[in-house]
């Protein structure tokens, strides 16, 4: 069931640069379980879009199937949304992006939706460097079908409905994305808004495939003692590569950072990602160092979060394909139809 | 007595030896001599080494369906030699490579043998082994020029055109033609009793493969996104689209006004089409049976969420991987009713390349108009063989029908927006394209049940309202889809034939031949589902109807029964499903079994 929220707005509410208040970025009231990590991520998306002054109608939100994939109903009601079929959000987003290169594409998926049924499409969206932000709300289980283990359930983790996983190793989507050549890879935690909000902003600004694996506890099926995706476990084991700030292109960096432990990455549109308190031996633009940090964290049993890798020279799929700068969906008959005269020549070629 | 412009010539080759281009040259030459011609590739699912045949029916009366009974066979494949010789009609000719002597076991008393030392001639004149192989093919074509009285000038012109960009290759090709020609002239009485004579039988026709015409139709119809995954026999639709886009759809700055995406599989291809059309582009995919099976879940989404989709199914022999390089019409039910739940899809059935072109543009219009999947159901025979057909035509005053889409101004004007409100009472609702208006017209697209305002609901009454409206849309479509082609018999009759797609060629030929025997049949060619009134009237006005199709289960007959409640007793299935295009003789024989007059 979806509830309609009261639309009363306080006149004094702060507006962003495009004239919207924060509530304009909200969606219908969530029907997820109270305390579900996914709702916090929805909140982070709302905040990121509001602060970034995204015009809601210039963003399209897409998802697959699952509790996580339901969330687009719960944010950005002024954006077009598309709840597709299980595991196939990447292809729908690819087509949408082909049709209109000028919108922001925000894809939301779950660990079941991405790491099992949708693995193929995920891999190929990475490979194409499709210009989109792709967030996996990773709870290590299939929430919507009542908590079965997923492909990201850690070995040795215990869940309410599946018990101890003593059979299979987990697929680490972040490690995989790095191997596949993803141009933006981050991991975060639904309980860490300070990290997640700027990371979403950076992902939406990145020209190419921006992947965020966001650990998002399922309070109903996988938040118990012994689960490696519980709030408590993640809080106890989280280790960040750095703090992250996103600075839109027209703003100045106002914080003083300590020399030697921070760095800035300039994005294509002039905005900057500022990273502070860097992990040792790690450079966010060096894929190899990211892979190494990830492996080290695994050995020490830590959950490495933060922006792990970004390729500042990334170019999106349209540039690779050399498609028109004009969105294809704006082309009219006169641009598209060669007309009868051209057909004469074509016919002649078949005689 | 000489038999002029009426024969079947078959070439038996080894796959991957360059014979295709020589054989095509042969067919094109006949076409340019003004003689109706119909070539067919009978090829294996293999890249190199297995037997492949190329069969050319030449018919002065313009019957272009397949005919059995081979009058002349060029057999250069040792693997299939025995079978090939056996397939020649009594009194016919077998042309072979006499570089090596034919073993006695291959000699049939009732046919004529023409030995041309193809390989020997080739080796004497060309040094490189690869060229020796290639020119061996041209040499046998040269021999046919003499044997069948083909105009050498015409074939040499074709060589000139083919190698316009590599003129150095022309003299060698000429030489090969001459080698074959001279040998045949010197050693055999030329021409044979089967021969060709220039005539005026092709008018302004063109000779084109259905798939290429489909690709062109997509360009003319305004498709900007094509997503696909390679599968025989649909791949050449993608190739046709891309090749012609490179010429017709590139801006002065080199940027493309199209996106051509080779997807990771058919599921993804369909997802991409759905995403693109949802976002306001025209998009399509082309596949074959296995691909449609994979796309099924998505097709249901597009049906229920009401998203335009154009899907070309170039059918091949099923089930499963079936006979991937043979023709059939086996996906009628699985395409029209693709996906789970109550679904049915507008489907068009082209029977010539010209129709592939026109119907492809129609499909794109229909998909936008009805916001639903629209299927163009073709087959291997149509898609991958060249067919003589009327030239492609485009009416420059034609406007794309983009269907019901609200733009920003509309959204300002209207009182309320509900994505699934049946405002015009025709079952079709107004949609909006993402990015249109800052505060109005956004909605949530989903495959779950929803109300008129696109809000999720599990309310039974609302659900029933929605799915019943989809049926209303289906009713509306009846007056938009192409109407069937009715051909009346010369005399009044209560018997009729119904067919569709490539069956048309042989069905019409059978109808004429029956007429000569005093048996009269009216004919109806289905061009689309949903069936419009004409189909119903045709069934009602005949006592006995033969439904001719190329599958085992009489699938179109089932669809007629299902959609029109047609009386099964009235509809007799006439079927051919051996993977070869149906022939007039087969149709006559099988219909004949039901005609008391002939017994
Ligand atoms: C083709 C198909 N198979 C199975 C399902 C049933 N199903 C719905 S959601 C889901 C798993 C969702 O898991 P995940 O993506 O991790 O999302 P979560 O609910 O955990 O957020 C499954 C298997 C389906 N909808 N479609
Ligand atoms: S079942 Fe789990 S994932 Fe689904 S809404 Fe409840 S807490 Fe969230
Ligand atoms: Mg999950």
PDB file of C-alpha atoms and ligand atoms in Angstrom, chain A residues 110-112 137 139-143, ligand 3:
ATOM      1  CA  UNK A 110      19.493  -5.278  -4.360  1.00  0.00           C
ATOM      2  CA  UNK A 111      22.144  -7.887  -3.819  1.00  0.00           C
ATOM      3  CA  UNK A 112      19.812 -10.570  -5.151  1.00  0.00           C
ATOM      4  CA  UNK A 137      21.268  -1.844  -1.307  1.00  0.00           C
ATOM      5  CA  UNK A 139      21.559  -6.675   2.910  1.00  0.00           C
ATOM      6  CA  UNK A 140      23.093 -10.058   2.191  1.00  0.00           C
ATOM      7  CA  UNK A 141      19.717 -11.679   1.702  1.00  0.00           C
ATOM      8  CA  UNK A 142      16.562 -11.752  -0.385  1.00  0.00           C
ATOM      9  CA  UNK A 143      14.372  -9.522   1.756  1.00  0.00           C
TER      10      UNK A 143
HETATM   11 MG1  LIG C   3      18.876  -8.133  -0.618  1.00  0.00          MG
END
